[in-house]
mmCIF file of C-alpha atoms and ligand atoms in Angstrom:
data_model
loop_
_atom_site.group_PDB
_atom_site.id
_atom_site.type_symbol
_atom_site.label_atom_id
_atom_site.label_comp_id
_atom_site.label_asym_id
_atom_site.label_seq_id
_atom_site.Cartn_x
_atom_site.Cartn_y
_atom_site.Cartn_z
ATOM 1 C CA UNK A 1375 39.438 26.046 14.504
ATOM 2 C CA UNK A 1376 40.919 23.818 17.308
ATOM 3 C CA UNK A 1377 38.361 21.007 17.049
ATOM 4 C CA UNK A 1378 38.892 21.198 13.283
ATOM 5 C CA UNK A 1379 42.497 20.431 13.502
ATOM 6 C CA UNK A 1380 41.959 17.488 16.062
ATOM 7 C CA UNK A 1381 39.930 15.943 13.564
ATOM 8 C CA UNK A 1382 42.211 16.419 10.513
ATOM 9 C CA UNK A 1383 42.899 13.110 9.142
ATOM 10 C CA UNK A 1384 46.400 12.117 10.601
ATOM 11 C CA UNK A 1385 47.591 11.190 7.089
ATOM 12 C CA UNK A 1386 46.812 14.900 5.908
ATOM 13 C CA UNK A 1387 48.637 16.138 8.973
ATOM 14 C CA UNK A 1388 51.711 13.898 8.038
ATOM 15 C CA UNK A 1389 51.616 15.337 4.330
ATOM 16 C CA UNK A 1390 51.840 19.025 5.620
ATOM 17 C CA UNK A 1391 54.928 18.270 8.345
ATOM 18 C CA UNK A 1392 56.451 16.830 5.143
ATOM 19 C CA UNK A 1393 55.944 19.691 3.120
ATOM 20 C CA UNK A 1394 57.100 21.980 5.867
ATOM 21 C CA UNK A 1395 60.149 19.923 6.104
ATOM 22 C CA UNK A 1396 60.708 20.162 2.422
ATOM 23 C CA UNK A 1397 60.487 23.873 2.421
ATOM 24 C CA UNK A 1398 63.015 24.050 5.044
ATOM 25 C CA UNK A 1399 65.524 21.690 3.484
ATOM 26 C CA UNK A 1400 64.652 23.132 -0.099
ATOM 27 C CA UNK A 1401 65.510 26.786 1.663
ATOM 28 C CA UNK A 1402 68.871 25.216 3.301
ATOM 29 C CA UNK A 1403 70.229 23.761 0.059
ATOM 30 C CA UNK A 1404 69.233 26.971 -1.905
ATOM 31 C CA UNK A 1405 71.718 29.116 0.657
ATOM 32 C CA UNK A 1406 74.317 26.371 0.315
ATOM 33 C CA UNK A 1407 74.486 26.693 -3.280
ATOM 34 C CA UNK A 1408 74.997 30.318 -2.954
ATOM 35 C CA UNK A 1409 78.320 29.639 -0.870
ATOM 36 C CA UNK A 1410 81.799 28.441 -2.261
ATOM 37 C CA UNK A 1411 82.937 25.209 -1.525
ATOM 38 C CA UNK A 1412 85.731 26.759 0.815
ATOM 39 C CA UNK A 1413 82.970 29.079 2.530
ATOM 40 C CA UNK A 1414 81.146 25.218 3.601
ATOM 41 C CA UNK A 1415 84.436 24.072 4.548
ATOM 42 C CA UNK A 1416 85.331 27.109 6.796
ATOM 43 C CA UNK A 1417 81.782 26.018 8.910
ATOM 44 C CA UNK A 1418 83.102 22.380 9.062
ATOM 45 C CA UNK A 1419 86.220 23.955 10.266
ATOM 46 C CA UNK A 1420 84.658 25.955 13.045
ATOM 47 C CA UNK A 1421 82.706 23.001 14.063
ATOM 48 C CA UNK A 1422 86.062 20.977 14.426
ATOM 49 C CA UNK A 1423 87.685 23.948 16.314
ATOM 50 C CA UNK A 1424 84.903 23.783 18.857
ATOM 51 C CA UNK A 1425 85.324 20.000 19.710
ATOM 52 C CA UNK A 1426 88.916 20.638 20.431
ATOM 53 C CA UNK A 1427 89.039 24.129 21.895
ATOM 54 C CA UNK A 1428 88.738 28.012 20.564
ATOM 55 C CA UNK A 1429 90.588 29.734 18.330
ATOM 56 C CA UNK A 1430 92.402 32.842 19.353
ATOM 57 C CA UNK A 1431 91.512 35.849 17.501
ATOM 58 C CA UNK A 1432 93.293 39.335 17.330
ATOM 59 C CA UNK A 1433 91.620 42.431 15.713
ATOM 60 C CA UNK A 1434 94.136 44.061 13.167
ATOM 61 C CA UNK A 1435 96.633 41.363 14.602
ATOM 62 C CA UNK A 1436 99.331 41.912 11.573
ATOM 63 C CA UNK A 1437 98.165 45.688 10.553
ATOM 64 C CA UNK A 1438 99.949 47.317 13.525
ATOM 65 C CA UNK A 1439 100.648 46.896 17.084
ATOM 66 C CA UNK A 1440 102.462 48.754 19.979
ATOM 67 C CA UNK A 1441 105.159 50.831 18.109
ATOM 68 C CA UNK A 1442 104.806 49.354 14.741
ATOM 69 C CA UNK A 1443 102.915 49.414 11.420
ATOM 70 C CA UNK A 1444 102.783 46.471 8.749
ATOM 71 C CA UNK A 1445 103.242 49.282 5.991
ATOM 72 C CA UNK A 1446 106.637 50.274 7.926
ATOM 73 C CA UNK A 1447 108.212 47.140 6.901
ATOM 74 C CA UNK A 1448 106.079 45.504 4.415
ATOM 75 C CA UNK A 1449 108.148 42.542 3.825
ATOM 76 C CA UNK A 1450 107.590 40.555 7.388
ATOM 77 C CA UNK A 1451 104.329 39.696 8.829
ATOM 78 C CA UNK A 1452 104.402 40.895 12.542
ATOM 79 C CA UNK A 1453 101.921 40.548 15.290
ATOM 80 C CA UNK A 1454 102.297 41.389 19.180
ATOM 81 C CA UNK A 1455 100.746 38.114 20.019
ATOM 82 C CA UNK A 1456 103.520 36.366 18.011
ATOM 83 C CA UNK A 1457 106.209 38.443 19.635
ATOM 84 C CA UNK A 1458 105.171 37.463 23.024
ATOM 85 C CA UNK A 1459 104.070 33.678 22.661
ATOM 86 C CA UNK A 1460 105.739 32.864 19.571
ATOM 87 C CA UNK A 1461 102.434 31.794 17.842
ATOM 88 C CA UNK A 1462 100.452 33.639 15.175
ATOM 89 C CA UNK A 1463 96.620 33.997 16.255
ATOM 90 C CA UNK A 1464 94.577 31.527 14.528
ATOM 91 C CA UNK A 1465 91.491 34.020 13.662
ATOM 92 C CA UNK A 1466 92.349 37.654 12.011
ATOM 93 C CA UNK A 1467 89.593 40.559 12.754
ATOM 94 C CA UNK A 1468 89.536 43.473 10.361
ATOM 95 C CA UNK A 1469 87.229 46.794 10.200
ATOM 96 C CA UNK A 1470 86.216 47.933 6.795
ATOM 97 C CA UNK A 1471 84.798 51.102 7.968
ATOM 98 C CA UNK A 1472 85.196 53.627 5.305
ATOM 99 C CA UNK A 1473 85.304 51.442 2.656
ATOM 100 C CA UNK A 1474 81.878 52.497 1.934
ATOM 101 C CA UNK A 1475 83.153 56.024 1.167
ATOM 102 C CA UNK A 1476 85.823 54.761 -1.455
ATOM 103 C CA UNK A 1477 88.491 56.115 0.871
ATOM 104 C CA UNK A 1478 91.921 54.209 0.470
ATOM 105 C CA UNK A 1479 92.429 53.794 4.129
ATOM 106 C CA UNK A 1480 89.731 52.457 7.010
ATOM 107 C CA UNK A 1481 88.729 54.526 9.986
ATOM 108 C CA UNK A 1482 91.969 53.399 11.790
ATOM 109 C CA UNK A 1483 94.129 54.298 8.999
ATOM 110 C CA UNK A 1484 95.037 50.691 7.608
ATOM 111 C CA UNK A 1485 95.384 51.159 3.920
ATOM 112 C CA UNK A 1486 92.659 48.847 2.081
ATOM 113 C CA UNK A 1487 95.455 47.566 -0.179
ATOM 114 C CA UNK A 1488 97.439 46.267 2.961
ATOM 115 C CA UNK A 1489 94.274 45.002 4.542
ATOM 116 C CA UNK A 1490 93.683 42.803 1.458
ATOM 117 C CA UNK A 1491 97.040 41.611 1.409
ATOM 118 C CA UNK A 1492 97.212 40.717 5.230
ATOM 119 C CA UNK A 1493 93.678 38.830 4.635
ATOM 120 C CA UNK A 1494 94.961 36.855 1.819
ATOM 121 C CA UNK A 1495 98.520 35.959 3.669
ATOM 122 C CA UNK A 1496 96.310 34.906 6.686
ATOM 123 C CA UNK A 1497 93.850 32.766 4.826
ATOM 124 C CA UNK A 1498 96.705 30.877 3.022
ATOM 125 C CA UNK A 1499 98.454 30.447 6.244
ATOM 126 C CA UNK A 1500 95.280 28.441 7.356
ATOM 127 C CA UNK A 1501 93.776 31.702 9.385
ATOM 128 C CA UNK A 1502 90.054 32.585 9.723
ATOM 129 C CA UNK A 1503 88.918 35.767 8.494
ATOM 130 C CA UNK A 1504 86.281 38.018 10.140
ATOM 131 C CA UNK A 1505 85.248 41.444 9.291
ATOM 132 C CA UNK A 1506 83.306 44.172 11.093
ATOM 133 C CA UNK A 1507 81.949 47.187 9.267
ATOM 134 C CA UNK A 1508 81.960 50.914 11.578
ATOM 135 C CA UNK A 1509 80.415 52.450 8.533
ATOM 136 C CA UNK A 1510 79.693 56.279 8.857
ATOM 137 C CA UNK A 1511 76.043 57.465 9.408
ATOM 138 C CA UNK A 1512 74.382 57.827 5.808
ATOM 139 C CA UNK A 1513 72.227 60.737 6.292
ATOM 140 C CA UNK A 1514 74.663 63.137 8.600
ATOM 141 C CA UNK A 1515 77.924 61.719 7.266
ATOM 142 C CA UNK A 1516 78.965 61.260 10.762
ATOM 143 C CA UNK A 1517 80.939 58.272 11.945
ATOM 144 C CA UNK A 1518 79.033 54.986 13.516
ATOM 145 C CA UNK A 1519 78.753 56.778 16.750
ATOM 146 C CA UNK A 1520 76.751 59.481 15.346
ATOM 147 C CA UNK A 1521 73.170 58.583 16.400
ATOM 148 C CA UNK A 1522 71.248 60.789 14.003
ATOM 149 C CA UNK A 1523 68.684 58.837 12.669
ATOM 150 C CA UNK A 1524 69.037 56.985 9.662
ATOM 151 C CA UNK A 1525 68.312 53.473 9.311
ATOM 152 C CA UNK A 1526 64.454 54.457 8.077
ATOM 153 C CA UNK A 1527 66.470 56.398 5.409
ATOM 154 C CA UNK A 1528 68.547 53.649 3.978
ATOM 155 C CA UNK A 1529 66.097 50.687 3.408
ATOM 156 C CA UNK A 1530 63.716 50.447 0.541
ATOM 157 C CA UNK A 1531 61.601 53.396 0.228
ATOM 158 C CA UNK A 1532 64.156 55.618 2.626
ATOM 159 C CA UNK A 1533 65.423 59.036 1.008
ATOM 160 C CA UNK A 1534 69.146 57.429 1.456
ATOM 161 C CA UNK A 1535 68.521 53.795 -0.085
ATOM 162 C CA UNK A 1536 70.191 54.949 -3.577
ATOM 163 C CA UNK A 1537 73.515 56.035 -1.453
ATOM 164 C CA UNK A 1538 73.240 52.962 1.117
ATOM 165 C CA UNK A 1539 72.808 50.612 -2.030
ATOM 166 C CA UNK A 1540 76.113 52.165 -3.484
ATOM 167 C CA UNK A 1541 77.727 51.830 0.002
ATOM 168 C CA UNK A 1542 77.077 48.077 -0.243
ATOM 169 C CA UNK A 1543 78.253 47.834 -3.411
ATOM 170 C CA UNK A 1544 81.787 49.178 -2.437
ATOM 171 C CA UNK A 1545 81.469 46.812 0.649
ATOM 172 C CA UNK A 1546 80.842 43.888 -2.072
ATOM 173 C CA UNK A 1547 83.680 44.907 -4.389
ATOM 174 C CA UNK A 1548 86.058 44.760 -1.862
ATOM 175 C CA UNK A 1549 85.159 41.692 -0.152
ATOM 176 C CA UNK A 1550 85.183 40.142 -3.833
ATOM 177 C CA UNK A 1551 88.880 41.691 -4.495
ATOM 178 C CA UNK A 1552 90.200 39.615 -1.525
ATOM 179 C CA UNK A 1553 90.856 36.544 -3.829
ATOM 180 C CA UNK A 1554 93.387 33.627 -4.674
ATOM 181 C CA UNK A 1555 93.075 32.489 -8.542
ATOM 182 C CA UNK A 1556 89.885 34.382 -9.022
ATOM 183 C CA UNK A 1557 88.040 33.122 -5.933
ATOM 184 C CA UNK A 1558 87.054 35.473 -3.147
ATOM 185 C CA UNK A 1559 88.513 34.040 0.390
ATOM 186 C CA UNK A 1560 85.555 33.009 3.021
ATOM 187 C CA UNK A 1561 85.088 35.491 5.146
ATOM 188 C CA UNK A 1562 82.673 36.041 8.341
ATOM 189 C CA UNK A 1563 81.053 38.928 8.046
ATOM 190 C CA UNK A 1564 79.724 40.770 11.247
ATOM 191 C CA UNK A 1565 77.733 44.187 10.413
ATOM 192 C CA UNK A 1566 75.810 46.189 12.687
ATOM 193 C CA UNK A 1567 77.121 44.362 15.968
ATOM 194 C CA UNK A 1568 76.321 45.446 19.653
ATOM 195 C CA UNK A 1569 72.981 46.719 18.261
ATOM 196 C CA UNK A 1570 71.543 46.198 21.593
ATOM 197 C CA UNK A 1571 73.420 48.940 22.991
ATOM 198 C CA UNK A 1572 72.660 52.360 21.898
ATOM 199 C CA UNK A 1573 76.372 53.660 20.853
ATOM 200 C CA UNK A 1574 76.113 53.227 17.128
ATOM 201 C CA UNK A 1575 73.332 54.688 14.416
ATOM 202 C CA UNK A 1576 71.946 51.161 14.370
ATOM 203 C CA UNK A 1577 71.953 50.790 17.947
ATOM 204 C CA UNK A 1578 68.819 50.320 20.544
ATOM 205 C CA UNK A 1579 67.224 53.766 20.636
ATOM 206 C CA UNK A 1580 68.510 55.138 17.239
ATOM 207 C CA UNK A 1581 66.196 52.781 15.259
ATOM 208 C CA UNK A 1582 63.456 50.661 15.194
ATOM 209 C CA UNK A 1583 64.083 46.652 15.772
ATOM 210 C CA UNK A 1584 61.933 46.065 12.558
ATOM 211 C CA UNK A 1585 64.035 48.772 10.405
ATOM 212 C CA UNK A 1586 67.125 47.442 11.981
ATOM 213 C CA UNK A 1587 65.915 43.352 10.862
ATOM 214 C CA UNK A 1588 64.926 44.802 7.308
ATOM 215 C CA UNK A 1589 68.194 47.107 7.019
ATOM 216 C CA UNK A 1590 70.100 43.237 7.788
ATOM 217 C CA UNK A 1591 68.087 41.512 5.454
ATOM 218 C CA UNK A 1592 68.335 44.039 2.360
ATOM 219 C CA UNK A 1593 72.300 43.933 3.048
ATOM 220 C CA UNK A 1594 72.334 40.511 2.704
ATOM 221 C CA UNK A 1595 70.257 40.137 -0.326
ATOM 222 C CA UNK A 1596 72.457 42.588 -2.054
ATOM 223 C CA UNK A 1597 75.494 41.025 -0.930
ATOM 224 C CA UNK A 1598 74.561 37.260 -1.556
ATOM 225 C CA UNK A 1599 72.134 37.684 -4.726
ATOM 226 C CA UNK A 1600 72.698 40.956 -6.116
ATOM 227 C CA UNK A 1601 76.503 41.152 -6.060
ATOM 228 C CA UNK A 1602 76.680 37.542 -5.886
ATOM 229 C CA UNK A 1603 79.157 36.741 -3.126
ATOM 230 C CA UNK A 1604 79.589 33.486 -2.233
ATOM 231 C CA UNK A 1605 82.331 33.863 0.308
ATOM 232 C CA UNK A 1606 80.671 35.463 3.367
ATOM 233 C CA UNK A 1607 79.203 33.905 6.512
ATOM 234 C CA UNK A 1608 77.084 36.330 8.356
ATOM 235 C CA UNK A 1609 77.588 36.845 12.070
ATOM 236 C CA UNK A 1610 74.991 37.896 14.192
ATOM 237 C CA UNK A 1611 76.768 39.776 17.520
ATOM 238 C CA UNK A 1612 74.817 41.658 20.021
ATOM 239 C CA UNK A 1613 76.773 43.184 23.105
ATOM 240 C CA UNK A 1614 76.636 41.536 26.722
ATOM 241 C CA UNK A 1615 72.843 41.211 27.762
ATOM 242 C CA UNK A 1616 71.590 43.304 30.440
ATOM 243 C CA UNK A 1617 68.893 41.598 32.845
ATOM 244 C CA UNK A 1618 65.962 42.738 30.690
ATOM 245 C CA UNK A 1619 67.768 42.020 26.886
ATOM 246 C CA UNK A 1620 66.300 39.259 24.587
ATOM 247 C CA UNK A 1621 69.375 37.812 22.659
ATOM 248 C CA UNK A 1622 67.053 37.266 19.774
ATOM 249 C CA UNK A 1623 65.642 40.810 19.673
ATOM 250 C CA UNK A 1624 67.276 42.099 16.584
ATOM 251 C CA UNK A 1625 67.591 38.487 15.145
ATOM 252 C CA UNK A 1626 66.984 38.701 11.369
ATOM 253 C CA UNK A 1627 66.001 35.262 10.662
ATOM 254 C CA UNK A 1628 67.725 32.067 10.227
ATOM 255 C CA UNK A 1629 68.415 32.494 6.273
ATOM 256 C CA UNK A 1630 70.207 35.366 7.148
ATOM 257 C CA UNK A 1631 72.728 34.372 10.075
ATOM 258 C CA UNK A 1632 75.121 31.741 9.864
ATOM 259 C CA UNK A 1633 77.105 32.266 13.083
ATOM 260 C CA UNK A 1634 75.923 33.360 16.346
ATOM 261 C CA UNK A 1635 78.214 35.704 18.545
ATOM 262 C CA UNK A 1636 78.020 38.013 21.524
ATOM 263 C CA UNK A 1637 80.434 40.813 22.561
ATOM 264 C CA UNK A 1638 81.611 41.285 26.285
ATOM 265 C CA UNK A 1639 84.236 43.238 27.613
ATOM 266 C CA UNK A 1640 85.640 43.485 31.105
ATOM 267 C CA UNK A 1641 85.968 47.188 32.605
ATOM 268 C CA UNK A 1642 87.958 46.397 35.378
ATOM 269 C CA UNK A 1643 85.249 44.301 37.078
ATOM 270 C CA UNK A 1644 86.318 40.663 36.811
ATOM 271 C CA UNK A 1645 83.349 39.398 38.730
ATOM 272 C CA UNK A 1646 80.675 41.311 36.620
ATOM 273 C CA UNK A 1647 82.699 40.002 33.624
ATOM 274 C CA UNK A 1648 82.651 36.545 34.941
ATOM 275 C CA UNK A 1649 78.693 36.793 35.591
ATOM 276 C CA UNK A 1650 78.181 37.963 32.034
ATOM 277 C CA UNK A 1651 80.310 35.407 30.314
ATOM 278 C CA UNK A 1652 78.703 32.779 32.176
ATOM 279 C CA UNK A 1653 75.025 33.928 31.364
ATOM 280 C CA UNK A 1654 75.743 34.897 27.939
ATOM 281 C CA UNK A 1655 77.548 32.255 26.395
ATOM 282 C CA UNK A 1656 75.165 29.666 27.953
ATOM 283 C CA UNK A 1657 72.214 31.246 26.114
ATOM 284 C CA UNK A 1658 74.293 31.783 22.794
ATOM 285 C CA UNK A 1659 75.310 28.130 22.960
ATOM 286 C CA UNK A 1660 71.641 26.988 23.553
ATOM 287 C CA UNK A 1661 70.311 28.949 20.582
ATOM 288 C CA UNK A 1662 73.352 28.020 18.235
ATOM 289 C CA UNK A 1663 72.642 24.587 19.224
ATOM 290 C CA UNK A 1664 69.152 24.385 18.348
ATOM 291 C CA UNK A 1665 69.610 26.248 15.100
ATOM 292 C CA UNK A 1666 72.467 23.998 14.393
ATOM 293 C CA UNK A 1667 75.031 26.750 13.906
ATOM 294 C CA UNK A 1668 78.266 27.831 14.956
ATOM 295 C CA UNK A 1669 78.930 30.357 17.771
ATOM 296 C CA UNK A 1670 81.695 32.445 18.936
ATOM 297 C CA UNK A 1671 83.003 35.149 21.381
ATOM 298 C CA UNK A 1672 83.214 37.717 18.756
ATOM 299 C CA UNK A 1673 84.922 40.291 20.807
ATOM 300 C CA UNK A 1674 86.251 40.942 24.181
ATOM 301 C CA UNK A 1675 89.135 42.314 26.022
ATOM 302 C CA UNK A 1676 90.332 44.271 29.168
ATOM 303 C CA UNK A 1677 91.555 47.301 28.267
ATOM 304 C CA UNK A 1678 95.155 48.072 28.861
ATOM 305 C CA UNK A 1679 95.404 44.312 30.559
ATOM 306 C CA UNK A 1680 95.603 45.712 34.028
ATOM 307 C CA UNK A 1681 94.329 42.713 36.058
ATOM 308 C CA UNK A 1682 97.092 40.007 36.929
ATOM 309 C CA UNK A 1683 96.440 36.683 35.765
ATOM 310 C CA UNK A 1684 93.629 37.986 33.754
ATOM 311 C CA UNK A 1685 93.958 35.171 30.760
ATOM 312 C CA UNK A 1686 94.301 32.351 32.765
ATOM 313 C CA UNK A 1687 92.260 33.051 35.783
ATOM 314 C CA UNK A 1688 89.572 35.087 34.732
ATOM 315 C CA UNK A 1689 88.963 34.249 30.982
ATOM 316 C CA UNK A 1690 90.082 30.646 30.425
ATOM 317 C CA UNK A 1691 88.352 29.022 33.156
ATOM 318 C CA UNK A 1692 85.076 30.461 31.754
ATOM 319 C CA UNK A 1693 85.542 29.798 28.114
ATOM 320 C CA UNK A 1694 87.069 26.142 28.459
ATOM 321 C CA UNK A 1695 83.905 24.494 28.168
ATOM 322 C CA UNK A 1696 81.832 26.897 26.525
ATOM 323 C CA UNK A 1697 81.749 25.142 22.962
ATOM 324 C CA UNK A 1698 82.879 28.509 21.358
ATOM 325 C CA UNK A 1699 84.729 28.301 18.256
ATOM 326 C CA UNK A 1700 86.924 31.469 18.528
ATOM 327 C CA UNK A 1701 87.317 34.436 20.735
ATOM 328 C CA UNK A 1702 88.688 37.732 19.278
ATOM 329 C CA UNK A 1703 90.572 40.235 21.386
ATOM 330 C CA UNK A 1704 90.135 43.730 20.612
ATOM 331 C CA UNK A 1705 93.006 45.787 18.688
ATOM 332 C CA UNK A 1706 96.237 46.984 19.922
ATOM 333 C CA UNK A 1707 96.172 50.497 18.915
ATOM 334 C CA UNK A 1708 97.907 52.421 21.612
ATOM 335 C CA UNK A 1709 99.555 52.239 25.331
ATOM 336 C CA UNK A 1710 95.988 53.464 26.576
ATOM 337 C CA UNK A 1711 94.031 51.312 24.446
ATOM 338 C CA UNK A 1712 95.313 47.897 23.749
ATOM 339 C CA UNK A 1713 93.813 44.191 24.623
ATOM 340 C CA UNK A 1714 96.707 42.002 23.955
ATOM 341 C CA UNK A 1715 100.111 41.840 25.236
ATOM 342 C CA UNK A 1716 103.047 43.198 23.480
ATOM 343 C CA UNK A 1717 106.813 42.841 24.442
ATOM 344 C CA UNK A 1718 107.504 43.919 27.676
ATOM 345 C CA UNK A 1719 103.922 43.877 28.858
ATOM 346 C CA UNK A 1720 103.457 42.727 32.492
ATOM 347 C CA UNK A 1721 101.077 40.280 31.655
ATOM 348 C CA UNK A 1722 103.351 38.312 29.188
ATOM 349 C CA UNK A 1723 104.113 35.588 31.460
ATOM 350 C CA UNK A 1724 100.345 35.044 31.959
ATOM 351 C CA UNK A 1725 99.797 35.017 28.254
ATOM 352 C CA UNK A 1726 102.186 32.471 27.671
ATOM 353 C CA UNK A 1727 100.551 30.337 30.217
ATOM 354 C CA UNK A 1728 97.480 30.828 28.424
ATOM 355 C CA UNK A 1729 98.767 29.759 25.321
ATOM 356 C CA UNK A 1730 100.136 26.422 27.008
ATOM 357 C CA UNK A 1731 96.742 25.641 28.205
ATOM 358 C CA UNK A 1732 95.100 22.715 26.514
ATOM 359 C CA UNK A 1733 92.196 24.345 24.820
ATOM 360 C CA UNK A 1734 93.943 27.746 23.397
ATOM 361 C CA UNK A 1735 94.354 27.169 19.505
ATOM 362 C CA UNK A 1736 96.697 29.373 17.776
ATOM 363 C CA UNK A 1737 97.662 29.308 14.070
ATOM 364 C CA UNK A 1738 99.734 26.484 14.154
ATOM 365 C CA UNK A 1739 97.517 24.466 16.076
ATOM 366 C CA UNK A 1740 94.700 24.676 13.914
ATOM 367 C CA UNK A 1741 97.405 23.743 10.893
ATOM 368 C CA UNK A 1742 98.980 20.645 12.933
HETATM 369 C C1 LIG B 2670 86.516 50.876 18.591
HETATM 370 C C2 LIG B 2670 87.635 51.652 18.999
HETATM 371 C C3 LIG B 2670 88.010 52.784 17.794
HETATM 372 C C4 LIG B 2670 88.355 52.022 16.596
HETATM 373 C C5 LIG B 2670 86.950 51.345 16.411
HETATM 374 C C6 LIG B 2670 87.052 50.318 14.936
HETATM 375 O O1 LIG B 2670 86.344 49.979 19.676
HETATM 376 O O2 LIG B 2670 88.951 50.559 19.028
HETATM 377 O O3 LIG B 2670 89.192 53.507 17.975
HETATM 378 O O4 LIG B 2670 87.570 53.251 15.496
HETATM 379 O O5 LIG B 2670 86.888 50.144 17.119
HETATM 380 O O6 LIG B 2670 88.114 49.616 14.989
#
């Protein structure tokens, strides 16, 4: 066999290469035509941002904060980040968990009607929208953290495939409804995240790697082809890599992923956190550059922000040269579960100093 290839005429080899190139570019163009112009623009925007710094994001930034809820005064757009820094975040994270059940509110009690309005408001102001999906377990009807085996039940041939298809339709209907002049706004969709951890039903040990990839591919095919959504960029985001983890283990393929990401939290261990940041973000960067796709730090935070100067001394020095497009801090839910400062928080001055550093980009920095 080896000999046969060695003696192949050069022109024939080159023809084959050309054919392969053609196939790849046809494939890429085909996916591009399935995306709206605004969605293509979002990709360019992510590259532009990464050349200047990194955009600051907050999960549920405008939905609620410590001691307030958007629904209590819907005429104003409030945000803990703005309250302490004077600037709105550039990236807005939302979670559509329970849209699959046709509920009126998500798993954290945010109404989907409010969520839609806040997404549109943030997008109109120049913000970037990213959506995660803490879906319930389709087999047991438990929550995302219910590890009852289900992935093999919901992919093609599985006993809950029809039910899952309906769930994806509800996701599609919602994401399509977030529109301006009948054009759905661009959204970075980040389903089935942290799959290398074992806490979600789609996670390590709770389904096979092959079934995970199949689920991802079938979900994208449903959204992109069956439901014709042209406004989504799909983000792949494993959790912090353990020493034996392979970042690409669950990667479903280039046609099904547009953005690379990773979630790394600081569990009150700055040194371990910094080591992970340096190690994991370098891997994400290398792969993303090789695949020519943007990349981001899709979730992070230090719960309750108890480490002094965490933003300027722990985080910033380890992000400033990574080339990420954005960093998303998790939600401000309660005094014991928040990841951004709020008025009166001891870390406010450090956060203000972080805001003033050259690479941190807030909403107004993007639009300027
Ligand atoms: C988790 C926690 C949960 C929440 C979920 C989805 O990390 O914040 O309380 O329900 O995210 O937002």
